[in-house]
CSV table of C-alpha atoms in Angstrom, one decimal:
chain,number,residue,atom,x,y,z
I,1,MET,CA,44.6,5.4,22.2
I,2,THR,CA,42.0,6.4,24.8
I,3,ALA,CA,38.6,7.4,23.3
I,4,ASP,CA,36.1,9.7,24.9
I,5,HIS,CA,32.9,11.2,23.6
I,6,TYR,CA,31.4,14.5,25.0
I,7,ASP,CA,28.3,16.6,24.4
I,8,ALA,CA,30.7,19.4,23.4
I,9,LEU,CA,34.4,19.7,22.8
I,10,VAL,CA,35.8,23.2,23.4
I,11,VAL,CA,39.3,23.7,21.9
I,12,GLY,CA,41.0,26.7,23.5
I,13,ALA,CA,40.7,27.8,27.2
I,14,GLY,CA,40.9,31.6,26.6
I,15,PRO,CA,38.0,33.8,27.6
I,16,ALA,CA,35.7,32.7,24.7
I,17,GLY,CA,36.3,29.0,25.3
I,18,SER,CA,36.2,29.1,29.0
I,19,ILE,CA,32.9,31.0,29.0
I,20,ALA,CA,31.4,28.6,26.5
I,21,ALA,CA,32.5,25.6,28.6
I,22,LEU,CA,31.2,27.3,31.8
I,23,VAL,CA,27.7,28.0,30.4
I,24,LEU,CA,27.4,24.5,29.0
I,25,ALA,CA,28.7,22.8,32.1
I,26,ARG,CA,26.4,24.8,34.4
I,27,ALA,CA,23.5,23.5,32.3
I,28,GLY,CA,24.6,19.9,32.8
I,29,ALA,CA,26.3,19.2,29.5
I,30,ARG,CA,29.3,17.0,29.4
I,31,VAL,CA,32.1,19.2,28.2
I,32,ALA,CA,35.9,18.8,27.5
I,33,LEU,CA,38.0,22.0,27.6
I,34,VAL,CA,41.2,21.5,25.8
I,35,ASP,CA,44.3,23.8,25.7
I,36,LYS,CA,47.9,23.0,25.0
I,37,ALA,CA,49.2,25.5,27.5
I,38,ARG,CA,49.9,25.1,31.2
I,39,PHE,CA,47.9,27.6,33.2
I,40,PRO,CA,48.4,30.3,34.4
I,41,ARG,CA,49.9,31.4,31.1
I,42,ASP,CA,50.3,34.9,29.6
I,43,LYS,CA,48.8,36.4,26.4
I,44,ALA,CA,49.6,39.5,24.4
I,45,CYS,CA,46.9,41.9,25.2
I,46,GLY,CA,46.1,45.4,26.4
I,47,ASP,CA,44.4,43.8,29.4
I,48,LEU,CA,41.2,45.9,29.2
I,49,VAL,CA,37.9,44.2,29.6
I,50,GLY,CA,35.5,46.6,27.9
I,51,PRO,CA,32.0,47.6,29.2
I,52,ARG,CA,30.1,44.9,27.3
I,53,GLY,CA,32.6,42.3,28.6
I,54,VAL,CA,32.1,43.6,32.2
I,55,GLN,CA,28.4,43.2,31.7
I,56,THR,CA,28.7,39.6,30.5
I,57,LEU,CA,30.8,38.8,33.5
I,58,THR,CA,28.2,40.4,35.8
I,59,ASP,CA,25.3,38.5,34.0
I,60,LEU,CA,27.1,35.2,34.6
I,61,GLY,CA,27.9,36.0,38.2
I,62,ILE,CA,31.7,36.0,37.7
I,63,GLU,CA,33.6,38.4,40.0
I,64,VAL,CA,36.9,39.6,38.6
I,65,ALA,CA,39.1,41.9,40.7
I,66,GLY,CA,40.9,44.7,38.9
I,67,PRO,CA,41.1,48.5,38.7
I,68,ARG,CA,38.2,50.2,37.0
I,69,VAL,CA,39.0,52.6,34.1
I,70,GLY,CA,36.5,54.8,32.4
I,71,ASP,CA,37.5,57.7,30.2
I,72,MET,CA,40.2,57.4,27.6
I,73,GLU,CA,42.6,59.8,26.0
I,74,VAL,CA,43.5,59.8,22.3
I,75,VAL,CA,46.7,61.5,21.2
I,76,GLY,CA,46.7,62.6,17.5
I,77,PRO,CA,49.7,62.6,15.1
I,78,SER,CA,50.4,66.3,15.9
I,79,GLY,CA,50.4,65.6,19.7
I,80,ARG,CA,46.9,67.0,20.4
I,81,GLN,CA,44.9,65.2,23.0
I,82,VAL,CA,41.2,64.4,23.0
I,83,LEU,CA,39.3,63.0,26.0
I,84,LEU,CA,36.8,60.3,25.1
I,85,ARG,CA,34.3,60.1,27.9
I,86,ALA,CA,33.0,56.7,29.1
I,87,PHE,CA,29.2,56.9,29.1
I,88,PRO,CA,27.2,54.3,31.0
I,89,GLY,CA,24.7,52.7,28.7
I,90,LEU,CA,21.3,51.2,29.3
I,91,THR,CA,22.7,47.6,28.9
I,92,TYR,CA,26.3,48.1,30.0
I,93,PRO,CA,28.3,50.0,32.7
I,94,GLY,CA,30.4,53.1,32.1
I,95,HIS,CA,33.7,51.5,32.9
I,96,ALA,CA,36.2,48.8,31.8
I,97,LEU,CA,38.4,46.6,34.0
I,98,VAL,CA,42.1,46.2,33.9
I,99,VAL,CA,43.0,42.5,34.4
I,100,PRO,CA,46.3,40.9,33.3
I,101,ARG,CA,45.5,38.0,31.0
I,102,VAL,CA,47.7,35.7,33.0
I,103,GLU,CA,45.2,36.1,35.9
I,104,PHE,CA,42.0,36.7,33.9
I,105,ASP,CA,42.2,33.6,31.7
I,106,ASP,CA,43.2,31.3,34.6
I,107,GLN,CA,40.3,32.6,36.6
I,108,LEU,CA,37.8,31.9,33.8
I,109,ARG,CA,39.2,28.5,33.1
I,110,GLN,CA,39.0,27.5,36.8
I,111,ALA,CA,35.4,28.7,36.9
I,112,ALA,CA,34.6,26.4,33.9
I,113,ILE,CA,36.3,23.5,35.6
I,114,THR,CA,34.5,24.1,38.9
I,115,ALA,CA,31.2,24.1,37.0
I,116,GLY,CA,32.0,20.6,35.7
I,117,ALA,CA,34.0,21.0,32.5
I,118,ALA,CA,36.7,18.3,32.1
I,119,GLN,CA,40.1,19.9,31.7
I,120,VAL,CA,42.4,18.3,29.1
I,121,ALA,CA,46.0,19.7,28.9
I,122,GLY,CA,47.3,18.9,25.4
I,123,ARG,CA,47.5,19.9,21.8
I,124,ALA,CA,44.6,19.2,19.5
I,125,SER,CA,46.7,17.7,16.7
I,126,SER,CA,44.8,15.6,14.1
I,127,PRO,CA,41.1,16.4,13.2
I,128,LEU,CA,38.6,13.6,13.3
I,129,PHE,CA,35.7,13.5,10.9
I,130,GLY,CA,32.3,11.7,10.9
I,131,GLU,CA,30.9,9.7,8.0
I,132,SER,CA,29.3,12.8,6.5
I,133,GLY,CA,32.7,14.6,6.5
I,134,GLU,CA,31.8,16.9,9.3
I,135,LEU,CA,34.4,17.7,12.0
I,136,ARG,CA,33.6,15.7,15.1
I,137,GLY,CA,36.7,16.0,17.2
I,138,PHE,CA,40.5,15.8,17.5
I,139,SER,CA,43.3,13.5,18.5
I,140,VAL,CA,44.9,15.2,21.5
I,141,ASP,CA,48.5,14.7,22.6
I,142,ALA,CA,47.5,15.0,26.3
I,143,GLU,CA,50.0,15.9,29.0
I,144,ASP,CA,50.8,13.0,31.3
I,145,THR,CA,49.8,13.7,34.9
I,146,SER,CA,50.6,10.2,36.2
I,147,GLY,CA,54.4,10.9,36.6
I,148,ALA,CA,55.3,8.4,33.9
I,149,GLY,CA,56.7,11.2,31.8
I,150,LYS,CA,54.9,10.3,28.5
I,151,ASP,CA,52.0,12.1,26.8
I,152,ARG,CA,48.7,10.2,26.6
I,153,PRO,CA,47.2,10.1,23.1
I,154,LEU,CA,43.5,10.8,23.4
I,155,ARG,CA,40.7,10.5,20.8
I,156,LEU,CA,38.1,13.1,21.7
I,157,THR,CA,34.9,13.4,19.8
I,158,ALA,CA,31.7,15.3,20.5
I,159,ASP,CA,28.3,16.1,19.3
I,160,VAL,CA,29.5,19.7,18.6
I,161,VAL,CA,32.9,21.3,18.4
I,162,VAL,CA,33.6,24.8,19.6
I,163,GLY,CA,36.7,26.4,18.1
I,164,ALA,CA,38.1,28.9,20.7
I,165,ASP,CA,41.7,28.6,19.6
I,166,GLY,CA,42.5,32.1,18.4
I,167,ALA,CA,43.2,33.9,15.2
I,168,THR,CA,45.2,31.1,13.6
I,169,SER,CA,42.5,28.5,14.6
I,170,ARG,CA,43.2,24.9,13.9
I,171,VAL,CA,39.5,24.2,14.3
I,172,ALA,CA,38.5,26.8,11.6
I,173,ALA,CA,41.0,25.3,9.2
I,174,ALA,CA,40.0,21.7,9.8
I,175,ALA,CA,36.3,22.5,9.3
I,176,GLY,CA,36.9,24.5,6.1
I,177,LEU,CA,35.6,27.7,7.6
I,178,VAL,CA,38.3,30.2,6.8
I,179,ASN,CA,39.9,31.8,3.7
I,180,GLU,CA,43.1,33.4,5.0
I,181,ARG,CA,43.5,35.6,1.9
I,182,GLN,CA,40.3,37.5,2.8
I,183,VAL,CA,41.1,37.9,6.5
I,184,LEU,CA,41.9,41.3,7.9
I,185,TRP,CA,45.0,40.3,10.0
I,186,GLY,CA,46.4,42.3,12.9
I,187,PHE,CA,49.5,41.8,15.0
I,188,ALA,CA,50.0,43.4,18.4
I,189,VAL,CA,53.0,43.4,20.6
I,190,ARG,CA,53.2,44.7,24.1
I,191,SER,CA,55.5,45.1,27.1
I,192,TYR,CA,54.9,45.6,30.8
I,193,GLY,CA,56.9,48.1,32.9
I,194,VAL,CA,56.8,50.5,35.8
I,195,VAL,CA,56.8,54.2,35.4
I,196,ASP,CA,56.5,57.1,37.8
I,197,PRO,CA,54.0,58.7,37.7
I,198,PRO,CA,51.8,55.9,36.3
I,199,PRO,CA,49.5,56.8,33.4
I,200,PRO,CA,46.3,58.3,34.8
I,201,LEU,CA,44.0,57.1,32.0
I,202,PRO,CA,44.2,54.6,29.1
I,203,ARG,CA,45.8,56.4,26.2
I,204,ILE,CA,45.7,55.6,22.5
I,205,TYR,CA,48.3,57.1,20.2
I,206,PHE,CA,47.7,57.7,16.5
I,207,TRP,CA,51.5,57.3,16.2
I,208,GLU,CA,53.5,58.0,13.0
I,209,PRO,CA,57.1,56.9,12.7
I,210,GLN,CA,57.6,59.8,10.2
I,211,ARG,CA,55.4,62.8,9.8
I,212,TRP,CA,52.4,62.1,7.6
I,213,SER,CA,53.4,58.5,7.3
I,214,GLY,CA,49.9,57.2,8.4
I,215,TYR,CA,50.9,54.2,10.5
I,216,PRO,CA,48.6,51.2,9.7
I,217,GLY,CA,47.6,50.8,13.3
I,218,TYR,CA,48.2,52.6,16.6
I,219,GLY,CA,50.0,52.5,19.9
I,220,TRP,CA,48.7,52.4,23.4
I,221,VAL,CA,49.8,53.0,27.0
I,222,PHE,CA,47.3,51.6,29.6
I,223,PRO,CA,47.6,51.8,33.4
I,224,GLY,CA,48.0,48.7,35.5
I,225,SER,CA,48.1,48.3,39.2
I,226,GLY,CA,50.9,49.4,41.5
I,227,GLY,CA,52.3,52.0,39.0
I,228,THR,CA,52.7,49.5,36.2
I,229,PHE,CA,51.9,50.1,32.6
I,230,ASN,CA,50.9,48.0,29.6
I,231,ALA,CA,52.3,49.6,26.4
I,232,GLY,CA,52.2,48.3,22.9
I,233,VAL,CA,51.6,48.8,19.2
I,234,GLY,CA,49.3,47.0,16.8
I,235,VAL,CA,49.3,47.0,13.0
I,236,GLY,CA,46.9,45.5,10.4
I,237,ALA,CA,47.1,44.2,6.8
I,238,ARG,CA,45.0,42.3,4.3
I,239,GLY,CA,46.3,38.7,4.0
I,240,ASP,CA,50.0,39.6,4.7
I,241,ARG,CA,51.2,38.3,8.0
I,242,ARG,CA,54.6,40.0,7.7
I,243,VAL,CA,53.0,42.9,9.6
I,244,GLY,CA,54.1,41.0,12.7
I,245,MET,CA,57.7,41.8,12.0
I,246,ARG,CA,56.9,45.5,11.5
I,247,ALA,CA,55.0,45.8,14.8
I,248,SER,CA,57.9,44.1,16.7
I,249,LYS,CA,60.5,46.4,15.0
I,250,ASP,CA,58.5,49.6,15.7
I,251,LEU,CA,57.8,48.9,19.4
I,252,PRO,CA,60.9,50.6,20.8
I,253,ALA,CA,60.5,53.7,18.7
I,254,PHE,CA,56.9,54.0,19.8
I,255,LEU,CA,57.7,53.6,23.5
I,256,ALA,CA,60.3,56.3,23.2
I,257,SER,CA,57.8,58.7,21.5
I,258,ALA,CA,55.4,58.0,24.4
I,259,GLY,CA,58.0,59.1,26.9
I,260,ILE,CA,58.8,55.5,28.0
I,261,ASP,CA,62.4,54.3,28.2
I,262,PRO,CA,62.4,51.1,26.1
I,263,GLY,CA,65.1,49.8,28.5
I,264,ARG,CA,62.5,50.0,31.4
I,265,ALA,CA,60.0,47.9,29.5
I,266,GLY,CA,59.9,44.1,29.9
I,267,ARG,CA,60.3,41.5,27.3
I,268,PRO,CA,57.8,42.0,24.5
I,269,LEU,CA,55.0,39.5,23.8
I,270,GLY,CA,53.2,39.4,20.5
I,271,GLY,CA,50.0,37.8,19.1
I,272,TRP,CA,47.8,37.7,16.1
I,273,LEU,CA,44.3,39.2,15.7
I,274,LYS,CA,41.7,38.2,13.1
I,275,MET,CA,39.4,41.2,12.7
I,276,GLY,CA,36.1,42.4,11.3
I,277,MET,CA,34.4,39.0,10.7
I,278,THR,CA,35.9,38.8,7.1
I,279,GLY,CA,37.2,35.6,5.6
I,280,THR,CA,35.6,33.3,8.2
I,281,ILE,CA,32.3,31.5,8.4
I,282,PRO,CA,31.5,31.5,12.2
I,283,ALA,CA,29.7,28.2,12.1
I,284,GLY,CA,29.1,25.3,9.8
I,285,GLY,CA,27.7,21.8,10.4
I,286,ARG,CA,28.4,21.0,14.0
I,287,THR,CA,31.3,23.4,14.4
I,288,LEU,CA,31.0,26.8,16.0
I,289,LEU,CA,33.8,29.4,16.1
I,290,VAL,CA,34.0,32.0,18.9
I,291,GLY,CA,36.2,35.0,19.8
I,292,ASP,CA,39.3,35.5,17.6
I,293,ALA,CA,38.7,32.2,15.8
I,294,ALA,CA,35.5,33.8,14.4
I,295,GLY,CA,37.3,37.1,13.5
I,296,LEU,CA,35.2,39.0,16.1
I,297,VAL,CA,37.9,41.6,17.0
I,298,ASN,CA,36.9,45.2,16.5
I,299,SER,CA,38.9,46.2,13.4
I,300,LEU,CA,39.0,49.9,14.3
I,301,GLN,CA,40.3,49.7,17.8
I,302,GLY,CA,41.4,46.1,18.4
I,303,GLU,CA,39.0,45.2,21.2
I,304,GLY,CA,38.5,41.4,21.5
I,305,ILE,CA,37.8,40.3,25.0
I,306,SER,CA,34.3,41.6,25.2
I,307,GLN,CA,33.4,39.9,21.9
I,308,ALA,CA,35.1,36.7,23.1
I,309,LEU,CA,33.1,36.6,26.3
I,310,GLY,CA,29.8,37.4,24.4
I,311,SER,CA,30.3,35.0,21.6
I,312,GLY,CA,31.3,32.2,24.0
I,313,ARG,CA,28.1,32.7,25.8
I,314,CYS,CA,26.0,32.9,22.6
I,315,ALA,CA,27.6,29.6,21.3
I,316,ALA,CA,26.8,27.7,24.5
I,317,GLU,CA,23.3,29.0,24.6
I,318,ALA,CA,22.7,28.1,21.0
I,319,ILE,CA,23.9,24.6,21.6
I,320,LEU,CA,21.6,24.3,24.7
I,321,SER,CA,18.5,25.8,22.9
I,322,ALA,CA,18.8,24.2,19.5
I,323,GLY,CA,20.9,21.1,20.0
I,324,PRO,CA,24.0,20.1,18.0
I,325,GLY,CA,22.1,20.1,14.7
I,326,GLY,CA,20.5,23.5,15.0
I,327,ALA,CA,23.2,25.4,17.0
I,328,ALA,CA,25.0,26.8,14.0
I,329,ARG,CA,21.9,28.5,12.6
I,330,VAL,CA,20.9,30.0,16.0
I,331,TYR,CA,24.5,31.1,16.7
I,332,LYS,CA,24.9,32.8,13.4
I,333,ALA,CA,21.6,34.6,13.9
I,334,ASP,CA,22.9,35.9,17.2
I,335,LEU,CA,26.1,37.1,15.6
I,336,ALA,CA,24.1,38.8,12.9
I,337,ARG,CA,22.2,40.7,15.5
I,338,LEU,CA,25.0,41.5,17.9
I,339,TYR,CA,28.2,42.0,15.8
I,340,ALA,CA,27.5,42.0,12.1
I,341,PRO,CA,25.9,45.5,11.8
I,342,TYR,CA,29.1,47.1,13.1
I,343,ALA,CA,31.5,44.8,11.3
I,344,CYS,CA,29.7,45.3,7.9
I,345,ALA,CA,30.7,48.9,8.0
I,346,THR,CA,33.9,49.0,9.9
I,347,ALA,CA,35.7,46.1,8.1
I,348,PRO,CA,35.5,47.9,4.7
I,349,ILE,CA,36.6,51.1,6.4
I,350,THR,CA,39.6,49.4,7.9
I,351,ALA,CA,40.5,47.8,4.6
I,352,TRP,CA,40.4,51.3,3.0
I,353,MET,CA,42.5,52.8,5.7
I,354,LEU,CA,45.2,50.2,5.2
I,355,ARG,CA,45.6,51.4,1.6
I,356,HIS,CA,45.4,55.2,2.2
I,357,HIS,CA,48.1,56.1,4.7
I,358,ARG,CA,48.2,59.9,4.2
I,359,ALA,CA,44.5,60.1,4.3
I,360,VAL,CA,44.5,58.3,7.6
I,361,SER,CA,47.1,60.7,8.9
I,362,GLY,CA,45.0,63.6,7.9
I,363,LEU,CA,41.9,62.0,9.5
I,364,GLY,CA,43.8,61.6,12.8
I,365,ARG,CA,44.7,65.3,12.7
I,366,VAL,CA,41.1,66.3,12.1
I,367,LEU,CA,39.6,64.1,14.8
I,368,THR,CA,42.0,65.5,17.4
I,369,ASN,CA,41.6,69.1,16.4
I,370,PRO,CA,40.0,70.9,19.4
I,371,ALA,CA,37.1,72.3,17.4
I,372,ALA,CA,36.2,69.0,15.8
I,373,ALA,CA,36.7,67.1,19.1
I,374,ALA,CA,34.3,69.4,20.9
I,375,ILE,CA,31.6,68.2,18.5
I,376,LEU,CA,32.5,64.7,17.7
I,377,ALA,CA,34.3,63.2,20.8
I,378,GLY,CA,31.2,61.9,22.5
I,379,GLY,CA,29.8,60.1,19.5
I,380,TRP,CA,33.3,59.0,18.5
I,381,SER,CA,33.7,57.3,21.9
I,382,VAL,CA,30.3,55.4,21.5
I,383,TYR,CA,30.7,54.4,17.9
I,384,TRP,CA,34.4,53.5,17.9
I,385,ASN,CA,33.9,51.2,20.8
I,386,ASP,CA,30.8,49.6,19.3
I,387,LEU,CA,28.5,50.8,22.1
I,388,LEU,CA,25.7,52.4,20.1
I,389,ASP,CA,23.3,49.5,20.7
I,390,GLY,CA,22.1,50.0,24.2
I,391,ALA,CA,23.6,53.5,24.6
I,392,SER,CA,21.8,56.0,26.9
I,393,PRO,CA,19.9,58.8,25.2
I,394,GLY,CA,21.8,62.0,24.6
I,395,ARG,CA,24.0,63.9,22.2
I,396,ALA,CA,26.7,61.2,22.2
I,397,ARG,CA,24.2,58.5,21.1
I,398,ARG,CA,22.8,60.8,18.4
I,399,THR,CA,26.2,61.6,17.0
I,400,ALA,CA,27.2,57.9,17.0
I,401,ALA,CA,23.9,57.1,15.2
I,402,VAL,CA,24.8,59.6,12.5
I,403,ALA,CA,28.2,58.1,12.2
I,404,ALA,CA,26.7,54.6,11.9
I,405,ARG,CA,24.3,55.7,9.1
I,406,ALA,CA,27.1,57.4,7.2
I,407,ALA,CA,29.4,54.4,7.5
I,408,GLY,CA,26.6,52.2,6.2
I,409,LEU,CA,26.0,54.4,3.2
I,410,LEU,CA,29.7,54.7,2.4
I,411,THR,CA,30.3,50.9,2.5
I,412,ALA,CA,27.0,49.7,1.0
I,413,ARG,CA,28.7,48.2,-2.1
I,414,ALA,CA,32.0,47.1,-0.4
I,415,SER,CA,33.1,43.5,-0.9
I,416,ASP,CA,33.9,43.1,2.8
I,417,ARG,CA,30.3,44.0,3.7
I,418,ARG,CA,29.1,41.3,1.3
I,419,CYS,CA,31.7,38.9,2.7
I,420,VAL,CA,30.4,39.3,6.3
I,421,LEU,CA,26.8,38.9,5.2
I,422,GLU,CA,27.6,35.8,3.1
I,423,SER,CA,29.5,34.2,6.0
I,424,LEU,CA,26.4,34.5,8.1
I,425,GLU,CA,24.1,33.1,5.4
I,426,SER,CA,26.3,30.1,4.5
I,427,SER,CA,24.9,26.8,5.7
I,428,ALA,CA,28.0,24.7,5.3
I,429,ALA,CA,31.8,24.8,5.4
I,430,GLY,CA,34.0,24.6,2.4
I,431,GLY,CA,32.3,27.2,0.2
I,432,GLN,CA,34.0,30.2,-1.4
I,433,LEU,CA,34.5,33.0,1.1
I,434,CYS,CA,34.8,36.1,-1.1
I,435,PRO,CA,38.1,34.9,-2.5
I,436,GLU,CA,39.2,38.2,-4.1
I,437,PRO,CA,38.8,41.3,-1.9
I,438,GLY,CA,37.4,44.0,-4.2
I,439,ASP,CA,38.7,46.9,-2.1
I,440,GLY,CA,42.2,45.7,-1.9
I,441,GLY,CA,44.8,45.7,0.9
I,442,LEU,CA,48.5,46.0,1.5
I,443,ASP,CA,49.3,42.6,0.1
I,444,ASP,CA,47.4,39.4,-0.6
I,445,THR,CA,50.4,37.1,0.0
I,446,VAL,CA,50.0,35.0,3.1
I,447,VAL,CA,53.4,34.6,4.8
I,448,THR,CA,54.3,32.6,7.8
I,449,PRO,CA,55.6,35.1,10.3
I,450,SER,CA,59.1,34.9,11.7
I,451,GLN,CA,59.6,36.9,14.9
I,452,GLU,CA,63.0,37.5,16.5
I,453,GLY,CA,63.2,38.3,20.1
I,454,VAL,CA,59.4,38.4,20.5
I,455,ARG,CA,57.4,35.6,22.0
I,456,GLN,CA,54.1,34.9,20.3
I,457,THR,CA,50.7,33.9,21.5
I,458,GLY,CA,47.7,33.0,19.5
I,459,GLY,CA,44.9,34.7,21.5
I,460,ASP,CA,43.2,38.1,21.1
I,461,PRO,CA,46.2,40.5,21.5
I,462,HIS,CA,44.3,43.6,22.5
I,463,ARG,CA,41.7,44.7,25.0
């Protein structure tokens, strides 16, 4: 078995892992970037890179081609529509980008390799531990590129391991950084297709299979290039991964309700989300988790790419500034500043919504009522998309600030808030991660999903 040691081992070459590897390699670190897939490869996603993600790409000098989208429409349970304006902030632009993941991920991975990261095509199989019990690397069944037709077993170790391997992260499990019973799980499934005329704006649907049923998620139809669309549905649950079967089953009905012939949509592709920073310690010892592996998906609207890009960059900068021994502390401090204030309030709200379907249905009707929308839409757009920090002064920011204060007061005693804060204070892996969610959920049983007719991916399945 070939053995190699690196400054950093990054497991997963999605947006989070590729950005981490890119920043490290540009600084001269010796980095291995491991992924089991052959690139280019697809991922279940809405394909929208949000404003903060666009800004991260700009900061790093990465040019990504794709249509710009700004405003978004929300369709309520009763069919009423609300326009959520895209406001440019002081620290981010007023637009998102539409880039298919099959192109986006490959471009970021190539940028990391060009910067000097060593690409390793293979599955990280068996974890390797140091004398102190800390995760130090993986045995990798590497793809043979010599033409001999056999995999090359590799033993890859590093001063620090970055887990960028998605919601069902092998790195998180090996390092003892996750409690699956506490995780807010999501599953999203989408299809591509062509429709005439193409959707003019990204559109979110507070869809209900039956009136007042309060679906535990939502549907979307996003525009692509050349008259194409990306349409899908996402659902959430506490600890019960059978939700994947529900999303897959409901997709055709949602497409029909949105005016899309299911027969004109391509083969569906599904993937898991880990949301709201609950049930996961984002760093412990010399292991750092980024993107979906750290549970950084926005639990209210499913955005994950911006957080993946931002956390990948933060992890790399923490390693460079504090070294392998201090990186976890610096990285968790960055997450506490950038993502925890929002997750502390929205994770408990999401958990509550998953248990109160009729209340959610009523809330969707109130928010899309024209009178309420005239007052709330601007602030809703800013707060829902986690854009309050750095928002430009004005009515939308003031409304979003009121919403943030109200959410903080309502969730002050919630167990999920405590769980997020404890995960950022924990100094080592293997501790209790809020084992019993005090505000409940649909089901605490963890079930291995079984999807029929739907291919699955492990990355961040929405924006």
